[in-house]
Backbone as JSON, one array per atom type, in Angstrom:
{
  "sequence": "RQIRDTLRDEYYTAIGGSSDSEHIFALFLNYLHGQPVTLATILDALSHTIRQITVWADEMDIRVALNVAITDGGYVVASRFANKGPSPSLYYIKDAGIFPQAGVIASERLWEGDEWTTLPESSLVGFDASLERQIYRLEPGGVA",
  "N": [[-13.41, 14.28, -1.64], [-11.71, 15.03, -3.74], [-10.65, 12.61, -4.52], [-12.92, 11.19, -5.4], [-13.71, 12.77, -7.57], [-11.76, 12.05, -9.4], [-12.13, 9.48, -10.22], [-13.06, 6.75, -12.39], [-16.32, 6.05, -13.64], [-17.29, 3.46, -12.86], [-15.79, 2.83, -10.48], [-16.33, 4.98, -8.93], [-19.16, 4.74, -8.53], [-19.21, 2.34, -7.16], [-18.42, 2.88, -4.58], [-19.67, 2.67, -1.39], [-19.73, 3.72, 1.07], [-18.25, 6.1, 3.51], [-15.7, 5.81, 4.22], [-12.15, 6.36, 4.6], [-10.54, 4.25, 3.66], [-12.07, 2.89, 1.78], [-12.27, 4.76, -0.28], [-9.57, 5.2, -0.91], [-8.98, 2.62, -1.85], [-10.75, 2.52, -4.1], [-9.49, 4.5, -5.66], [-6.91, 3.22, -6.01], [-7.89, 0.98, -7.61], [-8.71, 2.42, -9.8], [-6.25, 3.29, -10.87], [-5.2, 0.76, -11.43], [-6.76, -0.14, -13.42], [-7.6, -1.89, -16.34], [-5.17, -3.2, -16.61], [-3.17, -6.22, -16.55], [-3.38, -8.28, -13.67], [-0.67, -8.36, -11.79], [2.22, -8.77, -9.68], [3.95, -6.61, -10.19], [2.2, -4.81, -11.52], [0.34, -4.21, -9.46], [2.11, -3.14, -7.44], [2.85, -0.81, -8.86], [0.36, 0.52, -9.26], [-0.37, 0.99, -6.58], [1.71, 2.61, -5.82], [1.22, 4.86, -7.48], [-1.24, 5.67, -6.43], [-0.59, 6.33, -3.73], [1.22, 8.4, -4.36], [-0.45, 10.32, -5.64], [-2.37, 10.93, -3.61], [-0.6, 12.02, -1.74], [0.21, 14.43, -3.1], [-2.18, 15.81, -3.17], [-2.57, 16.17, -0.32], [-0.35, 17.5, 0.41], [-0.75, 19.91, -0.9], [-2.77, 20.88, 0.6], [-1.54, 21.13, 2.97], [-1.67, 18.95, 4.76], [-1.08, 16.15, 6.91], [-0.5, 12.86, 5.94], [-0.73, 9.41, 6.73], [0.04, 6.39, 5.51], [-0.32, 3.28, 5.78], [-0.9, 0.73, 3.88], [-2.53, -2.19, 2.78], [-2.8, -4.52, 0.13], [-4.35, -7.2, -1.49], [-4.82, -9.84, -3.9], [-5.12, -12.43, -3.39], [-3.2, -13.97, -4.53], [-1.06, -12.35, -4.75], [0.46, -9.97, -2.47], [0.72, -6.68, -1.37], [2.1, -4.18, 0.47], [2.26, -0.94, 2.09], [4.45, 1.44, 3.7], [4.26, 4.53, 4.75], [4.48, 8.08, 5.19], [3.71, 11.45, 4.56], [4.7, 13.61, 6.02], [6.72, 13.72, 8.75], [7.47, 10.91, 10.92], [6.71, 7.56, 9.56], [4.02, 5.32, 10.36], [4.75, 2.27, 12.11], [5.7, -0.82, 10.4], [5.88, -4.26, 9.88], [7.26, -7.36, 8.67], [7.28, -10.9, 8.19], [8.23, -14.23, 7.4], [7.55, -17.75, 6.95], [7.51, -18.54, 9.75], [7.17, -19.25, 13.22], [3.87, -19.79, 14.19], [2.97, -19.68, 11.68], [3.85, -21.32, 9.35], [5.19, -21.64, 6.03], [4.05, -19.28, 5.2], [3.37, -15.77, 4.91], [3.52, -12.85, 6.95], [2.21, -9.66, 7.48], [2.35, -6.93, 9.49], [1.27, -4.24, 11.71], [2.4, -4.02, 14.09], [4.78, -6.1, 15.82], [3.76, -9.36, 16.24], [4.64, -11.24, 18.03], [7.45, -11.53, 20.19], [10.79, -11.53, 18.97], [13.61, -12.08, 16.84], [13.11, -12.54, 14.16], [11.4, -10.85, 12.85], [11.14, -8.28, 10.36], [11.64, -4.93, 9.89], [9.91, -2.82, 7.81], [11.39, -0.45, 5.74], [10.87, 3.15, 6.02], [8.76, 4.97, 3.81], [8.33, 3.03, 1.72], [7.52, 0.15, -0.23], [6.38, -3.18, 0.17], [6.3, -6.34, -1.43], [4.82, -9.51, -1.96], [4.82, -12.64, -3.66], [3.04, -15.74, -4.41], [5.06, -17.63, -3.77], [6.31, -16.6, -1.76], [8.5, -14.96, -2.27], [10.12, -12.02, -1.78], [9.85, -8.61, -2.5], [11.1, -5.27, -2.23], [10.47, -1.89, -2.53], [11.46, 1.47, -2.84], [9.53, 4.3, -2.19], [9.49, 6.94, -4.15], [9.41, 10.5, -5.1], [8.65, 10.47, -7.8], [7.58, 7.91, -8.18], [8.08, 4.31, -7.8], [11.27, 3.0, -6.86]],
  "CA": [[-13.96, 14.83, -2.84], [-10.76, 14.94, -4.84], [-10.59, 11.19, -4.89], [-14.18, 10.88, -6.17], [-13.67, 13.51, -8.86], [-10.72, 11.48, -10.21], [-12.45, 8.12, -10.51], [-13.89, 6.24, -13.46], [-17.64, 5.87, -13.09], [-17.49, 2.16, -12.2], [-15.19, 2.85, -9.22], [-17.08, 5.99, -8.19], [-20.43, 4.22, -8.11], [-18.92, 1.2, -6.23], [-18.18, 3.42, -3.18], [-20.94, 2.6, -0.66], [-19.62, 4.42, 2.41], [-17.5, 7.29, 3.54], [-14.41, 5.63, 4.88], [-10.91, 6.71, 3.75], [-10.07, 3.01, 3.14], [-12.81, 2.56, 0.63], [-11.93, 5.76, -1.28], [-8.24, 4.87, -1.39], [-9.13, 1.41, -2.65], [-11.31, 2.88, -5.41], [-8.39, 5.19, -6.42], [-6.1, 2.18, -6.46], [-8.46, 0.26, -8.69], [-8.64, 3.34, -10.93], [-4.88, 3.16, -11.49], [-4.92, -0.62, -11.92], [-7.77, -0.36, -14.45], [-7.19, -2.36, -17.67], [-3.89, -3.92, -16.61], [-3.2, -7.59, -15.96], [-2.97, -8.19, -12.21], [0.63, -9.04, -11.48], [2.89, -8.1, -8.57], [4.49, -5.35, -10.72], [1.11, -3.77, -11.67], [-0.25, -3.92, -8.18], [3.03, -2.25, -6.88], [2.76, 0.39, -9.61], [-0.88, 1.15, -8.95], [-0.36, 1.48, -5.18], [2.66, 3.76, -5.8], [0.54, 5.99, -8.06], [-2.29, 6.05, -5.51], [0.1, 7.05, -2.65], [1.75, 9.65, -4.9], [-1.64, 11.19, -5.84], [-2.87, 11.38, -2.27], [0.38, 12.9, -1.16], [0.12, 15.62, -3.85], [-3.32, 16.51, -2.64], [-2.34, 16.38, 1.06], [0.72, 18.61, 0.45], [-1.36, 21.17, -1.4], [-3.63, 21.38, 1.63], [-0.76, 21.13, 4.16], [-2.29, 17.87, 5.65], [-0.24, 14.96, 7.06], [-1.22, 11.56, 5.72], [0.04, 8.21, 7.02], [-0.62, 5.38, 4.68], [-0.06, 1.83, 5.86], [-2.06, 0.15, 3.12], [-2.24, -3.55, 2.26], [-3.6, -4.89, -0.99], [-4.08, -8.56, -2.0], [-5.79, -10.5, -4.78], [-5.03, -13.83, -3.07], [-1.99, -14.57, -5.13], [-0.02, -11.37, -4.38], [0.09, -9.05, -1.51], [1.56, -5.54, -1.36], [1.81, -3.23, 1.64], [3.07, 0.32, 2.09], [4.75, 2.15, 4.92], [4.51, 5.85, 4.18], [3.9, 9.33, 5.66], [4.33, 12.55, 3.85], [5.31, 14.51, 6.96], [7.05, 13.07, 10.02], [7.74, 9.45, 10.78], [5.73, 6.66, 9.12], [3.7, 4.31, 11.32], [5.54, 1.02, 11.95], [5.15, -1.88, 9.65], [6.81, -5.42, 9.99], [6.91, -8.54, 8.02], [7.9, -12.1, 8.58], [7.74, -15.37, 6.51], [7.93, -19.04, 7.4], [7.98, -18.42, 11.13], [6.2, -19.49, 14.24], [2.65, -20.54, 13.93], [2.65, -19.39, 10.3], [4.78, -21.93, 8.43], [4.86, -21.54, 4.61], [3.13, -18.06, 4.98], [4.0, -14.44, 5.24], [2.66, -12.01, 7.75], [2.6, -8.25, 7.5], [1.59, -6.38, 10.64], [1.71, -2.84, 12.11], [3.18, -4.34, 15.28], [5.19, -7.48, 15.93], [2.75, -10.2, 16.91], [5.33, -11.85, 19.16], [8.85, -11.16, 20.33], [11.69, -12.37, 18.2], [14.46, -11.37, 15.81], [12.73, -12.88, 12.86], [10.6, -9.8, 12.23], [11.91, -7.3, 9.6], [11.04, -3.65, 9.83], [9.87, -2.28, 6.46], [11.88, 0.92, 5.81], [9.93, 4.23, 5.8], [8.55, 5.37, 2.39], [8.59, 1.92, 0.91], [6.45, -0.9, -0.45], [6.86, -4.59, 0.18], [5.41, -7.21, -2.18], [5.14, -10.94, -1.95], [4.0, -13.56, -4.56], [2.67, -16.96, -3.67], [6.2, -18.33, -3.43], [6.84, -15.74, -0.61], [9.57, -14.14, -2.72], [9.85, -10.68, -1.31], [10.4, -7.45, -3.18], [10.97, -4.07, -1.59], [10.72, -0.75, -3.38], [11.43, 2.79, -2.2], [8.55, 5.24, -2.72], [10.17, 8.15, -4.54], [8.44, 11.41, -5.56], [8.2, 10.1, -9.15], [7.16, 6.55, -8.25], [8.85, 3.33, -7.08], [12.62, 2.94, -7.38]],
  "C": [[-12.98, 14.79, -3.97], [-10.58, 13.53, -5.36], [-11.71, 10.86, -5.88], [-14.12, 11.53, -7.51], [-12.69, 12.89, -9.85], [-11.15, 10.13, -10.85], [-13.29, 7.83, -11.73], [-15.27, 6.03, -12.85], [-17.87, 4.53, -12.38], [-16.95, 2.14, -10.82], [-15.95, 3.9, -8.33], [-18.36, 5.41, -7.71], [-20.31, 2.99, -7.2], [-18.75, 1.66, -4.79], [-19.51, 3.43, -2.49], [-20.93, 3.36, 0.66], [-18.88, 5.62, 2.3], [-16.09, 7.11, 4.08], [-13.25, 6.0, 3.91], [-10.48, 5.41, 3.02], [-10.8, 2.76, 1.77], [-12.53, 3.5, -0.56], [-10.53, 5.57, -1.81], [-8.23, 3.59, -2.23], [-9.68, 1.73, -4.05], [-10.25, 3.57, -6.24], [-7.34, 4.19, -6.86], [-6.63, 1.44, -7.62], [-8.52, 1.17, -9.96], [-7.26, 3.34, -11.62], [-4.56, 1.78, -11.98], [-5.78, -0.88, -13.18], [-7.12, -0.81, -15.81], [-5.88, -3.05, -17.79], [-4.09, -5.34, -16.17], [-2.82, -7.49, -14.49], [-1.73, -9.04, -12.05], [1.2, -8.22, -10.26], [3.38, -6.72, -9.05], [3.3, -4.31, -10.91], [0.44, -3.33, -10.39], [0.77, -2.9, -7.43], [2.92, -0.83, -7.58], [1.49, 1.15, -9.27], [-0.94, 1.7, -7.53], [0.6, 2.68, -5.12], [1.96, 5.02, -6.34], [-0.52, 6.54, -7.13], [-1.66, 6.81, -4.34], [0.58, 8.45, -3.13], [0.68, 10.68, -5.04], [-2.15, 11.82, -4.56], [-1.97, 12.32, -1.65], [0.34, 14.26, -1.86], [-1.02, 16.42, -3.23], [-3.13, 16.96, -1.19], [-1.34, 17.55, 1.2], [0.15, 19.94, 0.03], [-2.19, 21.76, -0.19], [-2.87, 21.38, 3.01], [-1.37, 20.07, 5.23], [-1.31, 16.66, 5.71], [-1.12, 13.73, 6.76], [-0.13, 10.44, 6.06], [-0.63, 7.11, 6.37], [-0.02, 4.02, 4.73], [-1.2, 1.17, 5.12], [-1.6, -1.23, 2.68], [-3.26, -3.95, 1.25], [-3.3, -6.38, -1.36], [-5.17, -8.99, -2.98], [-5.81, -12.01, -4.43], [-3.81, -14.5, -3.51], [-0.78, -13.63, -4.85], [-0.51, -10.48, -3.29], [1.2, -7.91, -1.53], [1.14, -4.67, -0.26], [2.73, -2.01, 1.58], [3.3, 0.77, 3.48], [5.17, 3.58, 4.51], [3.75, 6.89, 5.06], [4.51, 10.41, 4.93], [5.06, 13.58, 4.79], [5.59, 13.77, 8.29], [7.28, 11.56, 9.77], [6.52, 8.64, 10.28], [5.34, 5.78, 10.26], [4.53, 3.07, 11.07], [4.87, -0.01, 11.03], [6.26, -3.01, 9.57], [6.28, -6.55, 9.07], [7.8, -9.66, 8.43], [7.4, -13.22, 7.62], [8.32, -16.64, 7.11], [8.34, -19.01, 8.88], [6.8, -18.77, 12.05], [5.05, -20.32, 13.86], [2.09, -20.33, 12.45], [3.62, -19.96, 9.33], [4.29, -21.77, 7.01], [3.9, -20.36, 4.37], [3.98, -16.87, 5.35], [3.0, -13.7, 6.02], [3.15, -10.59, 7.65], [1.72, -7.66, 8.58], [2.16, -4.97, 11.08], [2.58, -2.95, 13.37], [3.66, -5.77, 15.23], [4.11, -8.28, 16.73], [3.32, -11.02, 18.04], [6.78, -11.38, 19.14], [9.69, -12.12, 19.46], [12.42, -11.57, 17.18], [14.0, -11.65, 14.4], [12.01, -11.81, 12.06], [11.53, -8.74, 11.53], [11.03, -6.04, 9.57], [11.01, -3.16, 8.4], [10.36, -0.79, 6.56], [10.71, 1.92, 5.53], [9.94, 4.54, 4.27], [8.94, 4.22, 1.49], [7.31, 1.05, 0.73], [7.09, -2.24, -0.37], [5.8, -5.42, -0.59], [5.86, -8.59, -2.09], [4.25, -11.6, -3.03], [3.73, -14.8, -3.71], [3.81, -17.78, -3.25], [6.88, -17.68, -2.2], [8.13, -15.03, -0.98], [9.24, -12.65, -2.45], [10.52, -9.64, -2.17], [10.09, -6.14, -2.41], [11.31, -2.92, -2.53], [10.6, 0.53, -2.51], [10.32, 3.56, -2.91], [9.28, 6.6, -2.94], [9.1, 9.18, -5.03], [7.82, 11.03, -6.94], [7.67, 8.68, -9.25], [8.03, 5.63, -7.49], [10.27, 3.39, -7.69], [13.22, 1.58, -6.89]]
}
């Protein structure tokens, strides 16, 4: 309900179901609204989304765990976050195994190997089409 009350009409009316994912995505789009789609703006909008959900969850003393992945086909951003207790695992790898010239983000390693990197808790990882990686810490005031 808090998410829906925050949304612009176009994102509110686009929600067709009741899943948390659909509502979180609408909130993300609400924060991205009117901005050019770049890696920086996607990172910023996802950071704001997580921060707002955390504020609401903390007010209600609810634990949230938010492994969220967003892509527009040119950029991909993923989060590893929980407001209380440990965050669910999140790993990434690039140019490896059966995925040459590609990046993979997964909640669990898809195969054994030292190539996988664990995303630190309370952080975002972003990739552009060149697979250049950027990692940001999620801080109470935004990304750092």
